[in-house]
Amino acid sequence: KMLKIGLVSIVVLVLCIGAFAGEKQEIKIAVAASAAEDTSEISRIAGRAPYYLIFDINGKLLEVTPNKFRDARGGAGIAVANFLADKQVTAVIAGEFGPNMIDALKKRGVKYFQMTGGAKKAVEELVVSGQLKK
């Protein structure tokens, strides 16, 4: 009888650990970029950036995606914010953000940072600053 209770407890514990591990969200940082390389400069305007580079917390480039909303007549910032949030991005770096994009990012729980310089270097600076936690 003691063995059965022990085995059930172990199974429940393993299931609980698995459930909590599944909840942990990987940190992804999207950078508005002027080119499709990690050495690219940060794009000045978030909603109109030609590309978004998505990095992990270690500065590894995970994905390069063209900004399909950059030429929209209106609402580009909101569309980009939702697009990035749907990709589970947790933070966005750009030169400037419009007020509508800021509101959309906040609603989706995505942090935003205004920075200039190189894309990969900005990600590294952001991580080192402690504003994003591993």
mmCIF file with all atom_site columns, C-alpha atoms in Angstrom:
data_model
loop_
_atom_site.group_PDB
_atom_site.id
_atom_site.type_symbol
_atom_site.label_atom_id
_atom_site.label_alt_id
_atom_site.label_comp_id
_atom_site.label_asym_id
_atom_site.label_entity_id
_atom_site.label_seq_id
_atom_site.pdbx_PDB_ins_code
_atom_site.Cartn_x
_atom_site.Cartn_y
_atom_site.Cartn_z
_atom_site.occupancy
_atom_site.B_iso_or_equiv
_atom_site.pdbx_formal_charge
_atom_site.auth_seq_id
_atom_site.auth_comp_id
_atom_site.auth_asym_id
_atom_site.auth_atom_id
_atom_site.pdbx_PDB_model_num
ATOM 1   C CA . LYS A 1 1   ? 0.000  0.000  0.000   1.00 0.00 ? 1   LYS A CA 1
ATOM 2   C CA . MET A 1 2   ? 2.833  2.380  0.838   1.00 0.00 ? 2   MET A CA 1
ATOM 3   C CA . LEU A 1 3   ? 4.443  1.717  -2.541  1.00 0.00 ? 3   LEU A CA 1
ATOM 4   C CA . LYS A 1 4   ? 1.272  2.632  -4.430  1.00 0.00 ? 4   LYS A CA 1
ATOM 5   C CA . ILE A 1 5   ? 0.956  5.953  -2.619  1.00 0.00 ? 5   ILE A CA 1
ATOM 6   C CA . GLY A 1 6   ? 4.615  6.675  -3.265  1.00 0.00 ? 6   GLY A CA 1
ATOM 7   C CA . LEU A 1 7   ? 4.298  5.892  -6.961  1.00 0.00 ? 7   LEU A CA 1
ATOM 8   C CA . VAL A 1 8   ? 1.164  8.041  -7.319  1.00 0.00 ? 8   VAL A CA 1
ATOM 9   C CA . SER A 1 9   ? 2.914  10.899 -5.530  1.00 0.00 ? 9   SER A CA 1
ATOM 10  C CA . ILE A 1 10  ? 5.903  10.648 -7.887  1.00 0.00 ? 10  ILE A CA 1
ATOM 11  C CA . VAL A 1 11  ? 3.649  10.649 -10.955 1.00 0.00 ? 11  VAL A CA 1
ATOM 12  C CA . VAL A 1 12  ? 1.743  13.700 -9.671  1.00 0.00 ? 12  VAL A CA 1
ATOM 13  C CA . LEU A 1 13  ? 5.011  15.486 -8.893  1.00 0.00 ? 13  LEU A CA 1
ATOM 14  C CA . VAL A 1 14  ? 6.386  14.795 -12.384 1.00 0.00 ? 14  VAL A CA 1
ATOM 15  C CA . LEU A 1 15  ? 3.159  16.047 -13.983 1.00 0.00 ? 15  LEU A CA 1
ATOM 16  C CA . CYS A 1 16  ? 3.236  19.224 -11.885 1.00 0.00 ? 16  CYS A CA 1
ATOM 17  C CA . ILE A 1 17  ? 6.867  19.913 -12.762 1.00 0.00 ? 17  ILE A CA 1
ATOM 18  C CA . GLY A 1 18  ? 6.043  19.394 -16.442 1.00 0.00 ? 18  GLY A CA 1
ATOM 19  C CA . ALA A 1 19  ? 3.120  21.799 -16.218 1.00 0.00 ? 19  ALA A CA 1
ATOM 20  C CA . PHE A 1 20  ? 5.224  24.522 -14.595 1.00 0.00 ? 20  PHE A CA 1
ATOM 21  C CA . ALA A 1 21  ? 8.059  24.002 -17.070 1.00 0.00 ? 21  ALA A CA 1
ATOM 22  C CA . GLY A 1 22  ? 5.574  24.459 -19.911 1.00 0.00 ? 22  GLY A CA 1
ATOM 23  C CA . GLU A 1 23  ? 4.454  27.794 -18.500 1.00 0.00 ? 23  GLU A CA 1
ATOM 24  C CA . LYS A 1 24  ? 7.932  29.333 -18.617 1.00 0.00 ? 24  LYS A CA 1
ATOM 25  C CA . GLN A 1 25  ? 8.073  31.636 -21.597 1.00 0.00 ? 25  GLN A CA 1
ATOM 26  C CA . GLU A 1 26  ? 11.263 31.933 -23.578 1.00 0.00 ? 26  GLU A CA 1
ATOM 27  C CA . ILE A 1 27  ? 12.446 35.518 -23.850 1.00 0.00 ? 27  ILE A CA 1
ATOM 28  C CA . LYS A 1 28  ? 12.445 36.717 -27.446 1.00 0.00 ? 28  LYS A CA 1
ATOM 29  C CA . ILE A 1 29  ? 13.630 40.166 -28.445 1.00 0.00 ? 29  ILE A CA 1
ATOM 30  C CA . ALA A 1 30  ? 12.556 41.682 -31.767 1.00 0.00 ? 30  ALA A CA 1
ATOM 31  C CA . VAL A 1 31  ? 14.671 44.451 -33.230 1.00 0.00 ? 31  VAL A CA 1
ATOM 32  C CA . ALA A 1 32  ? 13.364 46.818 -35.922 1.00 0.00 ? 32  ALA A CA 1
ATOM 33  C CA . ALA A 1 33  ? 16.169 46.657 -38.463 1.00 0.00 ? 33  ALA A CA 1
ATOM 34  C CA . SER A 1 34  ? 17.181 48.384 -41.658 1.00 0.00 ? 34  SER A CA 1
ATOM 35  C CA . ALA A 1 35  ? 18.630 45.154 -43.155 1.00 0.00 ? 35  ALA A CA 1
ATOM 36  C CA . ALA A 1 36  ? 18.221 41.389 -42.758 1.00 0.00 ? 36  ALA A CA 1
ATOM 37  C CA . GLU A 1 37  ? 21.524 40.793 -40.886 1.00 0.00 ? 37  GLU A CA 1
ATOM 38  C CA . ASP A 1 38  ? 22.219 40.805 -37.152 1.00 0.00 ? 38  ASP A CA 1
ATOM 39  C CA . THR A 1 39  ? 24.852 43.502 -37.782 1.00 0.00 ? 39  THR A CA 1
ATOM 40  C CA . SER A 1 40  ? 22.152 45.805 -39.185 1.00 0.00 ? 40  SER A CA 1
ATOM 41  C CA . GLU A 1 41  ? 21.420 49.215 -37.719 1.00 0.00 ? 41  GLU A CA 1
ATOM 42  C CA . ILE A 1 42  ? 18.246 49.641 -35.679 1.00 0.00 ? 42  ILE A CA 1
ATOM 43  C CA . SER A 1 43  ? 15.497 51.144 -37.821 1.00 0.00 ? 43  SER A CA 1
ATOM 44  C CA . ARG A 1 44  ? 14.376 54.605 -36.776 1.00 0.00 ? 44  ARG A CA 1
ATOM 45  C CA . ILE A 1 45  ? 10.605 54.053 -36.871 1.00 0.00 ? 45  ILE A CA 1
ATOM 46  C CA . ALA A 1 46  ? 9.257  50.772 -35.454 1.00 0.00 ? 46  ALA A CA 1
ATOM 47  C CA . GLY A 1 47  ? 6.101  50.426 -37.547 1.00 0.00 ? 47  GLY A CA 1
ATOM 48  C CA . ARG A 1 48  ? 7.896  51.216 -40.821 1.00 0.00 ? 48  ARG A CA 1
ATOM 49  C CA . ALA A 1 49  ? 11.049 49.124 -40.287 1.00 0.00 ? 49  ALA A CA 1
ATOM 50  C CA . PRO A 1 50  ? 11.995 47.028 -43.328 1.00 0.00 ? 50  PRO A CA 1
ATOM 51  C CA . TYR A 1 51  ? 12.779 43.959 -41.179 1.00 0.00 ? 51  TYR A CA 1
ATOM 52  C CA . TYR A 1 52  ? 12.421 42.509 -37.712 1.00 0.00 ? 52  TYR A CA 1
ATOM 53  C CA . LEU A 1 53  ? 15.245 40.418 -36.313 1.00 0.00 ? 53  LEU A CA 1
ATOM 54  C CA . ILE A 1 54  ? 14.205 38.089 -33.509 1.00 0.00 ? 54  ILE A CA 1
ATOM 55  C CA . PHE A 1 55  ? 16.888 37.133 -30.983 1.00 0.00 ? 55  PHE A CA 1
ATOM 56  C CA . ASP A 1 56  ? 16.926 34.894 -27.932 1.00 0.00 ? 56  ASP A CA 1
ATOM 57  C CA . ILE A 1 57  ? 18.189 36.071 -24.536 1.00 0.00 ? 57  ILE A CA 1
ATOM 58  C CA . ASN A 1 58  ? 21.719 34.926 -25.435 1.00 0.00 ? 58  ASN A CA 1
ATOM 59  C CA . GLY A 1 59  ? 21.887 37.173 -28.515 1.00 0.00 ? 59  GLY A CA 1
ATOM 60  C CA . LYS A 1 60  ? 21.402 34.315 -30.988 1.00 0.00 ? 60  LYS A CA 1
ATOM 61  C CA . LEU A 1 61  ? 19.480 35.340 -34.097 1.00 0.00 ? 61  LEU A CA 1
ATOM 62  C CA . LEU A 1 62  ? 16.431 33.068 -34.300 1.00 0.00 ? 62  LEU A CA 1
ATOM 63  C CA . GLU A 1 63  ? 14.500 34.577 -37.191 1.00 0.00 ? 63  GLU A CA 1
ATOM 64  C CA . VAL A 1 64  ? 14.537 37.347 -39.785 1.00 0.00 ? 64  VAL A CA 1
ATOM 65  C CA . THR A 1 65  ? 11.140 38.492 -40.958 1.00 0.00 ? 65  THR A CA 1
ATOM 66  C CA . PRO A 1 66  ? 10.301 41.234 -43.461 1.00 0.00 ? 66  PRO A CA 1
ATOM 67  C CA . ASN A 1 67  ? 7.825  43.786 -42.124 1.00 0.00 ? 67  ASN A CA 1
ATOM 68  C CA . LYS A 1 68  ? 4.802  43.155 -44.337 1.00 0.00 ? 68  LYS A CA 1
ATOM 69  C CA . PHE A 1 69  ? 3.012  46.138 -42.745 1.00 0.00 ? 69  PHE A CA 1
ATOM 70  C CA . ARG A 1 70  ? 5.664  48.780 -43.445 1.00 0.00 ? 70  ARG A CA 1
ATOM 71  C CA . ASP A 1 71  ? 3.819  50.249 -46.465 1.00 0.00 ? 71  ASP A CA 1
ATOM 72  C CA . ALA A 1 72  ? 0.333  50.180 -44.912 1.00 0.00 ? 72  ALA A CA 1
ATOM 73  C CA . ARG A 1 73  ? -1.584 53.433 -45.302 1.00 0.00 ? 73  ARG A CA 1
ATOM 74  C CA . GLY A 1 74  ? -2.400 53.434 -41.595 1.00 0.00 ? 74  GLY A CA 1
ATOM 75  C CA . GLY A 1 75  ? -2.227 51.211 -38.539 1.00 0.00 ? 75  GLY A CA 1
ATOM 76  C CA . ALA A 1 76  ? 1.221  49.802 -39.310 1.00 0.00 ? 76  ALA A CA 1
ATOM 77  C CA . GLY A 1 77  ? 2.383  50.077 -35.689 1.00 0.00 ? 77  GLY A CA 1
ATOM 78  C CA . ILE A 1 78  ? -0.648 48.268 -34.284 1.00 0.00 ? 78  ILE A CA 1
ATOM 79  C CA . ALA A 1 79  ? -0.369 45.520 -36.908 1.00 0.00 ? 79  ALA A CA 1
ATOM 80  C CA . VAL A 1 80  ? 3.357  45.049 -36.229 1.00 0.00 ? 80  VAL A CA 1
ATOM 81  C CA . ALA A 1 81  ? 2.781  44.969 -32.452 1.00 0.00 ? 81  ALA A CA 1
ATOM 82  C CA . ASN A 1 82  ? 0.162  42.232 -32.808 1.00 0.00 ? 82  ASN A CA 1
ATOM 83  C CA . PHE A 1 83  ? 2.265  40.303 -35.332 1.00 0.00 ? 83  PHE A CA 1
ATOM 84  C CA . LEU A 1 84  ? 5.266  40.279 -32.972 1.00 0.00 ? 84  LEU A CA 1
ATOM 85  C CA . ALA A 1 85  ? 3.153  39.427 -29.929 1.00 0.00 ? 85  ALA A CA 1
ATOM 86  C CA . ASP A 1 86  ? 1.674  36.477 -31.858 1.00 0.00 ? 86  ASP A CA 1
ATOM 87  C CA . LYS A 1 87  ? 5.277  35.274 -32.370 1.00 0.00 ? 87  LYS A CA 1
ATOM 88  C CA . GLN A 1 88  ? 5.681  35.297 -28.552 1.00 0.00 ? 88  GLN A CA 1
ATOM 89  C CA . VAL A 1 89  ? 8.104  38.229 -28.641 1.00 0.00 ? 89  VAL A CA 1
ATOM 90  C CA . THR A 1 90  ? 8.582  39.618 -25.112 1.00 0.00 ? 90  THR A CA 1
ATOM 91  C CA . ALA A 1 91  ? 10.429 42.849 -25.984 1.00 0.00 ? 91  ALA A CA 1
ATOM 92  C CA . VAL A 1 92  ? 10.856 45.113 -29.011 1.00 0.00 ? 92  VAL A CA 1
ATOM 93  C CA . ILE A 1 93  ? 13.738 47.489 -29.758 1.00 0.00 ? 93  ILE A CA 1
ATOM 94  C CA . ALA A 1 94  ? 13.421 50.367 -32.239 1.00 0.00 ? 94  ALA A CA 1
ATOM 95  C CA . GLY A 1 95  ? 14.572 53.943 -32.684 1.00 0.00 ? 95  GLY A CA 1
ATOM 96  C CA . GLU A 1 96  ? 11.091 55.384 -32.105 1.00 0.00 ? 96  GLU A CA 1
ATOM 97  C CA . PHE A 1 97  ? 7.599  54.042 -31.421 1.00 0.00 ? 97  PHE A CA 1
ATOM 98  C CA . GLY A 1 98  ? 4.335  55.719 -32.302 1.00 0.00 ? 98  GLY A CA 1
ATOM 99  C CA . PRO A 1 99  ? 1.711  56.089 -29.561 1.00 0.00 ? 99  PRO A CA 1
ATOM 100 C CA . ASN A 1 100 ? -0.636 53.535 -31.161 1.00 0.00 ? 100 ASN A CA 1
ATOM 101 C CA . MET A 1 101 ? 2.109  50.927 -31.345 1.00 0.00 ? 101 MET A CA 1
ATOM 102 C CA . ILE A 1 102 ? 3.044  51.585 -27.714 1.00 0.00 ? 102 ILE A CA 1
ATOM 103 C CA . ASP A 1 103 ? -0.586 51.062 -26.658 1.00 0.00 ? 103 ASP A CA 1
ATOM 104 C CA . ALA A 1 104 ? -0.825 47.845 -28.687 1.00 0.00 ? 104 ALA A CA 1
ATOM 105 C CA . LEU A 1 105 ? 2.427  46.491 -27.214 1.00 0.00 ? 105 LEU A CA 1
ATOM 106 C CA . LYS A 1 106 ? 1.297  47.316 -23.663 1.00 0.00 ? 106 LYS A CA 1
ATOM 107 C CA . LYS A 1 107 ? -2.054 45.589 -24.231 1.00 0.00 ? 107 LYS A CA 1
ATOM 108 C CA . ARG A 1 108 ? -0.218 42.436 -25.326 1.00 0.00 ? 108 ARG A CA 1
ATOM 109 C CA . GLY A 1 109 ? 2.279  42.598 -22.437 1.00 0.00 ? 109 GLY A CA 1
ATOM 110 C CA . VAL A 1 110 ? 5.290  43.286 -24.662 1.00 0.00 ? 110 VAL A CA 1
ATOM 111 C CA . LYS A 1 111 ? 8.039  45.595 -23.377 1.00 0.00 ? 111 LYS A CA 1
ATOM 112 C CA . TYR A 1 112 ? 9.514  48.214 -25.706 1.00 0.00 ? 112 TYR A CA 1
ATOM 113 C CA . PHE A 1 113 ? 12.857 49.997 -25.695 1.00 0.00 ? 113 PHE A CA 1
ATOM 114 C CA . GLN A 1 114 ? 14.002 53.003 -27.723 1.00 0.00 ? 114 GLN A CA 1
ATOM 115 C CA . MET A 1 115 ? 17.632 52.465 -28.747 1.00 0.00 ? 115 MET A CA 1
ATOM 116 C CA . THR A 1 116 ? 20.008 53.272 -31.588 1.00 0.00 ? 116 THR A CA 1
ATOM 117 C CA . GLY A 1 117 ? 23.057 51.515 -33.034 1.00 0.00 ? 117 GLY A CA 1
ATOM 118 C CA . GLY A 1 118 ? 23.590 47.929 -34.088 1.00 0.00 ? 118 GLY A CA 1
ATOM 119 C CA . ALA A 1 119 ? 20.814 45.378 -33.619 1.00 0.00 ? 119 ALA A CA 1
ATOM 120 C CA . LYS A 1 120 ? 22.802 42.580 -31.970 1.00 0.00 ? 120 LYS A CA 1
ATOM 121 C CA . LYS A 1 121 ? 24.728 45.024 -29.789 1.00 0.00 ? 121 LYS A CA 1
ATOM 122 C CA . ALA A 1 122 ? 21.457 46.576 -28.576 1.00 0.00 ? 122 ALA A CA 1
ATOM 123 C CA . VAL A 1 123 ? 20.135 43.142 -27.570 1.00 0.00 ? 123 VAL A CA 1
ATOM 124 C CA . GLU A 1 124 ? 23.344 42.433 -25.637 1.00 0.00 ? 124 GLU A CA 1
ATOM 125 C CA . GLU A 1 125 ? 23.185 45.839 -23.904 1.00 0.00 ? 125 GLU A CA 1
ATOM 126 C CA . LEU A 1 126 ? 19.558 45.281 -22.951 1.00 0.00 ? 126 LEU A CA 1
ATOM 127 C CA . VAL A 1 127 ? 20.275 41.855 -21.454 1.00 0.00 ? 127 VAL A CA 1
ATOM 128 C CA . VAL A 1 128 ? 23.377 43.073 -19.576 1.00 0.00 ? 128 VAL A CA 1
ATOM 129 C CA . SER A 1 129 ? 21.399 46.024 -18.163 1.00 0.00 ? 129 SER A CA 1
ATOM 130 C CA . GLY A 1 130 ? 19.150 43.549 -16.335 1.00 0.00 ? 130 GLY A CA 1
ATOM 131 C CA . GLN A 1 131 ? 15.962 44.945 -17.854 1.00 0.00 ? 131 GLN A CA 1
ATOM 132 C CA . LEU A 1 132 ? 15.236 41.474 -19.246 1.00 0.00 ? 132 LEU A CA 1
ATOM 133 C CA . LYS A 1 133 ? 15.654 38.417 -17.083 1.00 0.00 ? 133 LYS A CA 1
ATOM 134 C CA . LYS A 1 134 ? 16.778 34.999 -18.315 1.00 0.00 ? 134 LYS A CA 1
#
